[in-house]
Amino acid sequence: MDKKISLRQRIRLAVQLCVTALTNGYVQGFVSGRIFSGPSKAYCVPGLNCYSCPGALGACPLGSLQAVLSNRNYRFAAYVVGFLLIVGAFFGRFVCGWLCPFGLVQDLLYKIPFVKKCRALPGDRWLRWVKYGLLVGFVILLPLFAVDAVGQGSPWFCKWICPSGTLMGGWPLAILNEGLRAALGFLFAWKSALLILLLLLSVVVCRPFCRYLCPLGAIYGLFNPIALYRFRFDSHKCTHCGACQRACKVDLSPCLSPNSRECIRCGACLDVCPTGALSSTLSRKESSPS
């Protein structure tokens, strides 16, 4: 069983590293401190990958959605919405567990030894709803309606909150671009403080940003129960041993809710189930879902 778990998690880590390298593969950007502006920037990548990262070869779907909604001449964001619907329908939050660069950062930080790891933050049940509020408020409503004198809005989530943008875009550009450093002020300090807090929390609790603050995860999570890739639970095989819940680093109970909106599809629960009660739609052996 240990070998099975180890193999799955090694494969997941390799996929995360490869996706991060591929989607941020513009090496010249890290040398010059300039953002890549080639034709691939017109297309979204599945995970939270900042458009302003010097190495980014694609666009973040959240940033793209806000850019369209905040434009005074916008049309319905058909491409971005269609992209999110298709990716969500196929994968759900599998994207969060396997394809998101900022998810990888949090996973690596959680591996750092600490005196005591926490299963969840105090108020976890209510904190999980914050990301839906940020999705509605900062990603949709504010870009649409909080506009300037000429009717132009701002990408509020990217501008005021997104820690992935600060880590992958703001900090590298500030280091590499002397002219930009001179213009930094309160907003950069605020976002840096928020990022540092989340990075420190990531050492203690698994994926705090994904669990509590990520609007992209909120969108993909809505598809978990119906996505092409989802989990199955066979109640006839389950012995209620609790192994799946102990293995879940985001503190879920897969046997009670195998397709929870919060599940990032890391697959740890599939590996530890001693009776095969948990499986996925891609598993070789069919299980009788309940």
mmCIF file of N, CA, C and O in Angstrom, residues 42-43 46 85-86 107 119 123 128 133 166 201 286:
data_model
loop_
_atom_site.group_PDB
_atom_site.id
_atom_site.type_symbol
_atom_site.label_atom_id
_atom_site.label_comp_id
_atom_site.label_asym_id
_atom_site.label_seq_id
_atom_site.Cartn_x
_atom_site.Cartn_y
_atom_site.Cartn_z
ATOM 1 N N ALA A 42 -3.038 34.834 -25.532
ATOM 2 C CA ALA A 42 -4.474 35.010 -25.764
ATOM 3 C C ALA A 42 -5.278 33.808 -25.276
ATOM 4 O O ALA A 42 -6.511 33.841 -25.305
ATOM 5 N N TYR A 43 -4.592 32.763 -24.842
ATOM 6 C CA TYR A 43 -5.273 31.527 -24.443
ATOM 7 C C TYR A 43 -5.060 31.242 -22.964
ATOM 8 O O TYR A 43 -3.991 31.492 -22.409
ATOM 9 N N PRO A 46 -5.362 26.073 -17.423
ATOM 10 C CA PRO A 46 -6.400 25.661 -16.462
ATOM 11 C C PRO A 46 -6.228 26.211 -15.056
ATOM 12 O O PRO A 46 -7.211 26.553 -14.399
ATOM 13 N N LEU A 85 -16.191 26.100 -18.302
ATOM 14 C CA LEU A 85 -17.220 25.058 -18.349
ATOM 15 C C LEU A 85 -16.651 23.736 -18.860
ATOM 16 O O LEU A 85 -16.933 22.665 -18.303
ATOM 17 N N ILE A 86 -15.843 23.805 -19.900
ATOM 18 C CA ILE A 86 -15.285 22.577 -20.478
ATOM 19 C C ILE A 86 -14.291 21.929 -19.525
ATOM 20 O O ILE A 86 -14.351 20.726 -19.257
ATOM 21 N N ASP A 107 1.689 22.822 -1.560
ATOM 22 C CA ASP A 107 2.017 21.431 -1.254
ATOM 23 C C ASP A 107 3.454 21.293 -0.768
ATOM 24 O O ASP A 107 3.742 20.569 0.187
ATOM 25 N N ARG A 119 -5.193 20.143 10.996
ATOM 26 C CA ARG A 119 -6.108 19.614 9.985
ATOM 27 C C ARG A 119 -6.877 20.743 9.298
ATOM 28 O O ARG A 119 -7.196 20.664 8.119
ATOM 29 N N GLY A 123 -12.859 27.718 12.654
ATOM 30 C CA GLY A 123 -13.926 28.253 11.816
ATOM 31 C C GLY A 123 -13.895 27.716 10.403
ATOM 32 O O GLY A 123 -14.481 28.315 9.490
ATOM 33 N N ARG A 128 -14.633 28.163 4.502
ATOM 34 C CA ARG A 128 -14.692 27.569 3.162
ATOM 35 C C ARG A 128 -15.639 28.320 2.225
ATOM 36 O O ARG A 128 -15.537 28.199 1.005
ATOM 37 N N GLY A 133 -17.744 33.994 -1.861
ATOM 38 C CA GLY A 133 -17.976 35.426 -1.757
ATOM 39 C C GLY A 133 -16.999 36.224 -2.602
ATOM 40 O O GLY A 133 -17.381 37.202 -3.256
ATOM 41 N N THR A 166 1.093 37.844 -6.896
ATOM 42 C CA THR A 166 2.181 38.494 -6.170
ATOM 43 C C THR A 166 3.449 37.652 -6.212
ATOM 44 O O THR A 166 4.551 38.165 -6.461
ATOM 45 N N LEU A 201 1.082 30.042 6.706
ATOM 46 C CA LEU A 201 -0.022 29.141 7.036
ATOM 47 C C LEU A 201 0.105 27.812 6.293
ATOM 48 O O LEU A 201 -0.275 26.757 6.817
ATOM 49 N N GLU A 286 -14.940 -1.505 -11.794
ATOM 50 C CA GLU A 286 -16.136 -0.715 -11.548
ATOM 51 C C GLU A 286 -16.602 -0.932 -10.116
ATOM 52 O O GLU A 286 -16.493 -2.031 -9.564
#
